[in-house]
PDB file of C-alpha atoms in Angstrom:
ATOM      1  CA  UNK A  75      -8.421 123.444  76.392  1.00 74.00           C
ATOM      2  CA  UNK A  76      -7.073 126.848  77.805  1.00 75.00           C
ATOM      3  CA  UNK A  77      -3.810 125.326  79.248  1.00 80.00           C
ATOM      4  CA  UNK A  78      -3.293 123.503  75.869  1.00 84.00           C
ATOM      5  CA  UNK A  79      -3.665 126.695  73.971  1.00 80.00           C
ATOM      6  CA  UNK A  80      -1.291 128.466  76.248  1.00 78.00           C
ATOM      7  CA  UNK A  81       1.168 125.749  75.937  1.00 83.00           C
ATOM      8  CA  UNK A  82       1.048 126.014  72.167  1.00 86.00           C
ATOM      9  CA  UNK A  83       1.044 129.774  72.060  1.00 84.00           C
ATOM     10  CA  UNK A  84       2.788 131.157  75.094  1.00 81.00           C
ATOM     11  CA  UNK A  85       2.483 134.742  73.779  1.00 81.00           C
ATOM     12  CA  UNK A  86      -1.318 134.507  74.374  1.00 78.00           C
ATOM     13  CA  UNK A  87      -0.711 134.363  78.125  1.00 77.00           C
ATOM     14  CA  UNK A  88       1.295 137.618  78.175  1.00 77.00           C
ATOM     15  CA  UNK A  89      -1.413 139.234  76.035  1.00 78.00           C
ATOM     16  CA  UNK A  90      -4.122 138.248  78.345  1.00 77.00           C
ATOM     17  CA  UNK A  91      -2.295 138.825  81.635  1.00 76.00           C
ATOM     18  CA  UNK A  92      -0.998 142.283  80.742  1.00 73.00           C
ATOM     19  CA  UNK A  93      -3.681 143.341  78.225  1.00 74.00           C
ATOM     20  CA  UNK A  94      -1.176 145.847  76.760  1.00 68.00           C
ATOM     21  CA  UNK A  95      -3.215 145.760  73.476  1.00 72.00           C
ATOM     22  CA  UNK A  96      -6.046 147.693  75.043  1.00 73.00           C
ATOM     23  CA  UNK A  97      -6.014 151.389  75.170  1.00 67.00           C
ATOM     24  CA  UNK A  98      -7.925 152.257  78.335  1.00 66.00           C
ATOM     25  CA  UNK A  99      -9.797 154.642  78.985  1.00 69.00           C
ATOM     26  CA  UNK A 100     -11.441 154.322  75.527  1.00 74.00           C
ATOM     27  CA  UNK A 101     -11.583 157.282  73.266  1.00 75.00           C
ATOM     28  CA  UNK A 102      -9.149 159.509  75.182  1.00 75.00           C
ATOM     29  CA  UNK A 103      -6.635 161.625  73.391  1.00 76.00           C
ATOM     30  CA  UNK A 104      -3.491 161.182  75.553  1.00 75.00           C
ATOM     31  CA  UNK A 105      -1.544 163.721  73.701  1.00 79.00           C
ATOM     32  CA  UNK A 106      -3.828 166.475  75.264  1.00 82.00           C
ATOM     33  CA  UNK A 107      -3.586 165.886  78.999  1.00 82.00           C
ATOM     34  CA  UNK A 108      -4.661 169.323  79.915  1.00 80.00           C
ATOM     35  CA  UNK A 109      -8.217 168.034  79.090  1.00 79.00           C
ATOM     36  CA  UNK A 110      -7.885 165.267  81.766  1.00 79.00           C
ATOM     37  CA  UNK A 111      -5.422 166.573  84.423  1.00 82.00           C
ATOM     38  CA  UNK A 112      -5.019 170.115  85.603  1.00 87.00           C
ATOM     39  CA  UNK A 113      -1.572 171.925  85.148  1.00 88.00           C
ATOM     40  CA  UNK A 114      -0.317 169.354  82.721  1.00 88.00           C
ATOM     41  CA  UNK A 115       1.291 169.385  79.301  1.00 87.00           C
ATOM     42  CA  UNK A 116       2.509 166.782  76.902  1.00 87.00           C
ATOM     43  CA  UNK A 117       6.236 166.802  76.058  1.00 86.00           C
ATOM     44  CA  UNK A 118       8.351 164.361  73.820  1.00 87.00           C
ATOM     45  CA  UNK A 119      11.934 163.301  74.368  1.00 85.00           C
ATOM     46  CA  UNK A 120      14.179 161.595  71.764  1.00 90.00           C
ATOM     47  CA  UNK A 121      16.056 158.931  73.787  1.00 88.00           C
ATOM     48  CA  UNK A 122      18.027 157.518  70.675  1.00 90.00           C
ATOM     49  CA  UNK A 123      17.545 157.957  66.906  1.00 92.00           C
ATOM     50  CA  UNK A 124      14.126 156.820  65.879  1.00 89.00           C
ATOM     51  CA  UNK A 125      12.839 156.447  69.426  1.00 87.00           C
ATOM     52  CA  UNK A 126      10.670 159.235  70.902  1.00 86.00           C
ATOM     53  CA  UNK A 127       8.972 158.840  74.323  1.00 83.00           C
ATOM     54  CA  UNK A 128       5.982 160.923  75.124  1.00 82.00           C
ATOM     55  CA  UNK A 129       5.795 162.431  78.720  1.00 84.00           C
ATOM     56  CA  UNK A 130       3.398 164.423  80.760  1.00 86.00           C
ATOM     57  CA  UNK A 131       4.702 167.295  82.916  1.00 86.00           C
ATOM     58  CA  UNK A 132       2.500 168.014  85.804  1.00 88.00           C
ATOM     59  CA  UNK A 133       3.260 170.925  88.214  1.00 87.00           C
ATOM     60  CA  UNK A 134       2.111 170.663  91.846  1.00 86.00           C
ATOM     61  CA  UNK A 135      -1.270 172.276  92.786  1.00 85.00           C
ATOM     62  CA  UNK A 136       0.643 174.820  94.680  1.00 85.00           C
ATOM     63  CA  UNK A 137       1.890 176.254  91.335  1.00 86.00           C
ATOM     64  CA  UNK A 138      -1.334 175.675  89.715  1.00 85.00           C
ATOM     65  CA  UNK A 139      -2.350 179.372  89.522  1.00 88.00           C
ATOM     66  CA  UNK A 140       0.895 180.298  88.270  1.00 88.00           C
ATOM     67  CA  UNK A 141       0.757 177.640  85.451  1.00 88.00           C
ATOM     68  CA  UNK A 142      -2.669 178.704  84.023  1.00 88.00           C
ATOM     69  CA  UNK A 143      -2.231 179.632  80.407  1.00 86.00           C
ATOM     70  CA  UNK A 144       1.526 179.095  80.298  1.00 88.00           C
ATOM     71  CA  UNK A 145       3.208 177.603  77.233  1.00 88.00           C
ATOM     72  CA  UNK A 146       5.706 174.685  76.810  1.00 87.00           C
ATOM     73  CA  UNK A 147       8.624 176.977  77.580  1.00 90.00           C
ATOM     74  CA  UNK A 148       7.443 177.770  80.963  1.00 90.00           C
ATOM     75  CA  UNK A 149       6.839 174.201  81.955  1.00 88.00           C
ATOM     76  CA  UNK A 150      10.406 173.338  80.633  1.00 87.00           C
ATOM     77  CA  UNK A 151      11.865 176.092  82.955  1.00 88.00           C
ATOM     78  CA  UNK A 152       9.806 174.818  85.883  1.00 87.00           C
ATOM     79  CA  UNK A 153      11.665 171.556  85.438  1.00 84.00           C
ATOM     80  CA  UNK A 154      14.932 173.447  85.854  1.00 84.00           C
ATOM     81  CA  UNK A 155      14.104 174.965  89.203  1.00 83.00           C
ATOM     82  CA  UNK A 156      15.116 173.454  92.758  1.00 83.00           C
ATOM     83  CA  UNK A 157      11.793 171.526  93.199  1.00 81.00           C
ATOM     84  CA  UNK A 158      12.062 167.767  93.318  1.00 83.00           C
ATOM     85  CA  UNK A 159      10.881 165.869  90.201  1.00 83.00           C
ATOM     86  CA  UNK A 160       8.978 162.517  90.588  1.00 83.00           C
ATOM     87  CA  UNK A 161       9.184 160.164  87.679  1.00 81.00           C
ATOM     88  CA  UNK A 162       6.459 157.660  87.398  1.00 79.00           C
ATOM     89  CA  UNK A 163       7.097 154.758  84.904  1.00 73.00           C
ATOM     90  CA  UNK A 164       3.747 153.285  83.882  1.00 71.00           C
ATOM     91  CA  UNK A 165       4.727 150.424  81.608  1.00 64.00           C
ATOM     92  CA  UNK A 166       5.078 149.536  78.024  1.00 61.00           C
ATOM     93  CA  UNK A 167       1.491 149.289  76.610  1.00 58.00           C
ATOM     94  CA  UNK A 168       2.130 152.140  74.104  1.00 58.00           C
ATOM     95  CA  UNK A 169      -0.340 154.463  75.875  1.00 58.00           C
ATOM     96  CA  UNK A 170      -0.064 156.821  78.809  1.00 58.00           C
TER      97      UNK A 170
END
């Protein structure tokens, strides 16, 4: 019966393969990454009108002591220095 249902409803296959309707781990506020990951803040970029993308900026552990208690402005300035930036694209499930 499963192959028949997948043939009738192909969107079911993508839902169960990618499971992008689940927000895992459960009951975690991804807008507050400092509770989960050290030296991290949440920023938002507007890529085009009506589309806002949430990002996390994490500084390396070598700058961890310097990052303690800093505000968003400090993290934005840290992005502009000469250190490399690694971008991790995690998918389109609607969560981080």
